[in-house]
Every structure is written in C-alpha cells, then in structure tokens.
Coordinates of C-alpha atoms in Angstrom, one line a residue:
M1 CA 0.0 0.0 0.0
A2 CA 2.8 2.4 0.8
E3 CA 4.2 1.9 -2.7
L4 CA 0.9 2.8 -4.3
T5 CA 0.6 5.9 -2.1
T6 CA 4.1 6.9 -3.2
I7 CA 3.1 6.5 -6.8
A8 CA -0.2 8.4 -6.3
R9 CA 1.2 11.3 -4.3
P10 CA 2.6 13.3 -7.3
Y11 CA -0.7 13.0 -9.1
A12 CA -2.6 14.2 -6.0
K13 CA -0.2 17.1 -5.5
A14 CA -0.4 18.1 -9.1
A15 CA -4.2 18.0 -9.0
F16 CA -4.2 20.0 -5.8
V17 CA -1.9 22.7 -7.1
F18 CA -3.9 23.0 -10.3
A19 CA -7.2 23.2 -8.4
K20 CA -5.8 25.7 -6.0
E21 CA -4.6 27.9 -8.8
Q22 CA -8.0 27.7 -10.4
G23 CA -9.8 28.4 -7.2
A24 CA -11.7 25.1 -7.5
L25 CA -10.6 22.9 -4.7
E26 CA -14.1 21.8 -3.7
K27 CA -15.0 21.2 -7.4
W28 CA -11.9 19.1 -7.9
E29 CA -12.6 17.1 -4.7
K30 CA -16.0 16.2 -6.0
M31 CA -14.6 15.3 -9.5
L32 CA -12.0 13.1 -7.9
G33 CA -14.6 11.5 -5.7
L34 CA -16.7 10.6 -8.7
A35 CA -13.7 9.4 -10.7
A36 CA -12.5 7.3 -7.7
A37 CA -16.0 5.7 -7.4
V38 CA -16.0 5.0 -11.1
A39 CA -12.5 3.6 -11.0
G40 CA -13.3 1.5 -8.0
D41 CA -16.4 -0.1 -9.6
A42 CA -15.8 -3.8 -10.3
S43 CA -17.6 -3.8 -13.7
M44 CA -15.7 -0.6 -14.8
R45 CA -12.4 -2.1 -13.7
A46 CA -13.2 -5.2 -15.7
Y47 CA -14.0 -3.1 -18.7
L48 CA -10.8 -0.9 -18.4
D49 CA -8.6 -4.0 -17.9
Q50 CA -9.4 -5.3 -21.4
P51 CA -6.0 -5.4 -23.2
E52 CA -7.6 -4.5 -26.6
L53 CA -8.7 -1.1 -25.4
D54 CA -6.3 1.8 -26.0
D55 CA -6.0 4.8 -23.7
A56 CA -8.3 7.0 -25.8
A57 CA -11.1 4.4 -25.5
K58 CA -10.6 4.1 -21.8
V59 CA -10.8 7.8 -21.3
S60 CA -13.8 8.1 -23.5
A61 CA -15.6 5.4 -21.6
F62 CA -14.6 6.9 -18.3
A63 CA -15.8 10.4 -19.4
E64 CA -19.1 8.9 -20.7
V65 CA -19.8 7.3 -17.3
C66 CA -18.8 10.5 -15.4
G67 CA -20.8 12.7 -17.7
E68 CA -20.9 16.5 -17.1
E69 CA -19.5 16.1 -13.6
L70 CA -16.0 15.7 -15.1
D71 CA -15.0 19.0 -16.8
E72 CA -12.3 19.4 -19.5
S73 CA -9.4 19.6 -17.0
G74 CA -10.8 16.6 -15.1
R75 CA -10.9 14.6 -18.4
N76 CA -7.3 15.7 -19.1
F77 CA -6.3 14.5 -15.7
V78 CA -8.0 11.1 -16.3
A79 CA -6.3 10.9 -19.7
Q80 CA -2.9 11.4 -18.1
L81 CA -3.7 8.7 -15.6
A82 CA -4.8 6.3 -18.4
Q83 CA -1.7 7.0 -20.5
N84 CA 0.5 6.2 -17.5
K85 CA -1.7 3.1 -16.5
R86 CA -2.6 4.8 -13.2
L87 CA -6.4 4.8 -13.3
P88 CA -6.7 2.2 -10.4
L89 CA -4.9 4.8 -8.2
L90 CA -7.8 7.2 -8.3
P91 CA -9.2 6.2 -4.8
I92 CA -5.7 6.8 -3.3
I93 CA -5.3 10.0 -5.2
L94 CA -8.6 11.2 -3.8
Q95 CA -7.5 10.3 -0.2
L96 CA -4.2 12.2 -0.6
F97 CA -6.0 15.2 -2.3
H98 CA -8.4 15.3 0.7
E99 CA -5.4 15.3 3.1
L100 CA -3.8 18.2 1.3
L101 CA -7.1 20.0 1.3
A102 CA -7.5 19.4 5.1
A103 CA -4.0 20.8 5.7
E104 CA -4.7 23.8 3.5
Q105 CA -8.0 24.7 5.1
Q106 CA -6.9 23.6 8.5
F107 CA -9.6 21.1 9.4
T108 CA -9.5 17.5 10.7
D109 CA -12.0 14.8 9.8
V110 CA -13.3 13.2 13.0
E111 CA -15.4 10.2 13.4
L112 CA -17.5 9.9 16.6
I113 CA -18.7 6.3 17.3
S114 CA -21.1 6.0 20.2
A115 CA -23.1 3.1 21.7
F116 CA -26.3 5.1 21.3
E117 CA -27.5 8.0 19.1
M118 CA -26.1 11.2 20.5
D119 CA -28.2 14.3 20.6
D120 CA -27.0 17.6 19.0
A121 CA -26.1 19.2 22.3
V122 CA -23.7 16.4 23.2
T123 CA -22.2 16.3 19.7
E124 CA -21.6 20.1 19.8
K125 CA -19.9 19.8 23.2
L126 CA -17.6 17.1 21.9
V127 CA -16.9 19.1 18.7
A128 CA -15.9 22.1 20.9
A129 CA -13.6 20.0 23.0
L130 CA -12.0 18.4 19.9
K131 CA -11.5 21.8 18.3
K132 CA -9.7 22.9 21.4
R133 CA -7.6 19.7 21.7
L134 CA -6.7 19.4 18.0
G135 CA -6.3 23.1 17.4
T136 CA -8.2 23.0 14.1
D137 CA -11.8 23.0 12.8
V138 CA -13.3 19.6 12.7
N139 CA -15.6 17.8 10.2
V140 CA -17.6 15.3 12.2
T141 CA -19.3 12.1 11.1
T142 CA -21.2 10.1 13.7
S143 CA -22.1 6.5 13.8
V144 CA -23.6 4.0 16.3
D145 CA -21.9 0.8 17.5
Q146 CA -23.8 -0.9 20.3
S147 CA -20.9 -3.2 21.0
L148 CA -19.2 -0.2 22.7
I149 CA -21.8 -0.7 25.6
G150 CA -21.5 3.0 26.5
G151 CA -19.3 6.0 25.9
V152 CA -17.6 7.3 22.8
L153 CA -14.8 6.3 20.5
V154 CA -13.2 9.2 18.7
R155 CA -11.0 8.8 15.6
A156 CA -9.2 11.8 14.2
G157 CA -6.6 10.8 11.7
D158 CA -4.0 8.8 13.5
T159 CA -5.4 9.8 16.9
V160 CA -7.8 7.4 18.6
I161 CA -9.5 8.3 21.9
D162 CA -11.3 5.3 23.4
G163 CA -13.8 6.5 26.0
S164 CA -16.1 3.5 25.5
V165 CA -17.1 1.1 28.3
R166 CA -15.8 -1.8 26.1
G167 CA -12.4 -0.1 25.9
R168 CA -12.3 0.5 29.7
L169 CA -13.3 -3.2 30.3
N170 CA -10.5 -4.3 27.9
R171 CA -7.9 -2.2 29.7
L172 CA -9.1 -3.5 33.1
A173 CA -8.9 -7.1 31.8
E174 CA -5.3 -6.4 30.6
Q175 CA -4.3 -5.0 34.0
L176 CA -5.8 -8.0 35.8
N177 CA -4.0 -10.4 33.6
S178 CA -0.6 -8.8 34.0

C-alpha cells in the first residue's frame, strides 16, 4: 500500500496545485470523488482491464460514465492517468488530495462512534472539546456501534481516543491479567 501511495502522491499534489490555482478545490474534490468511485467499480475495472482497449477508448468510456460532472481539466487528468496506466490509483489520489485540502483549510476529519445515538447538544460539546484539543476546525461524522456498551470512540486521523465502556473493560482485563 505504501508503494501505491508513493506512486499516487505526485498526481494528488499536481491536481491539488492546479485546483488551488483555479480556485476550484471543492470542485476538484467532487470530481476526484466521482472518478474514484467509477475507477473502484468492479464492472468498470473489468472493462478498463481489457487489453484490446487503447488509452483513448478508456478515457472516452470513463468520461461517458462520469458525464458532465467531469470538466475538461478533469478529463485531461483522467487521460494522463490512463496514459500512465494509473487509473486504479484514483481512490488513493482522492484520499491524498483530501489530506492536502484538510492541511490547506486547517480542518480535521473526526469520526465519533457511540453506543447510542447522540443528541445535538452532546455532539456540539464534543466538537468544541475536539477543536480545542486538536487546534483545528473539525468535520464530524457520527455512527452508532452498540458493542461499545456506552461512551464514545473518537477517531481523528492517527489519533484514537477510546472513551467507551468496552475499551475500559478491555484495559481493566489487561491490568488484571498482568
């Protein structure tokens, strides 16, 4: 995976720099999201992997599936990827582009996983605490995992804060076993 990320990084940086110069970062993130979804589709991958297809046919099929959502510069980007046999890297390019965007706009994606549905007041309180701790704005997604028993599990990039009852029970069991 690290090798694929290394290969995808220059493409993500190039797309980011171009989008920033054009003042179209959000538009490019949407285009890359669509292109990554198309590239990740099993039937599209099977079609694109046909050895008899040349790069132009691959780009044409890709553009047809994406439709108007992919502008001329997006099509050119896809054509460059097709020419270099890098279309399967689009999901990784999207991820790296999003990381560059987060660094540029100083926000962090945070996932809040709780045992039960949280009301807005609790979520806002957690968001305020996370903003203070992380020192950036946060984009929050919430989900429910009843196996946590209670509490919240917070994932922000490489940082994981396990405030769940299940996590506390696991730590207690480790202490008792040692």
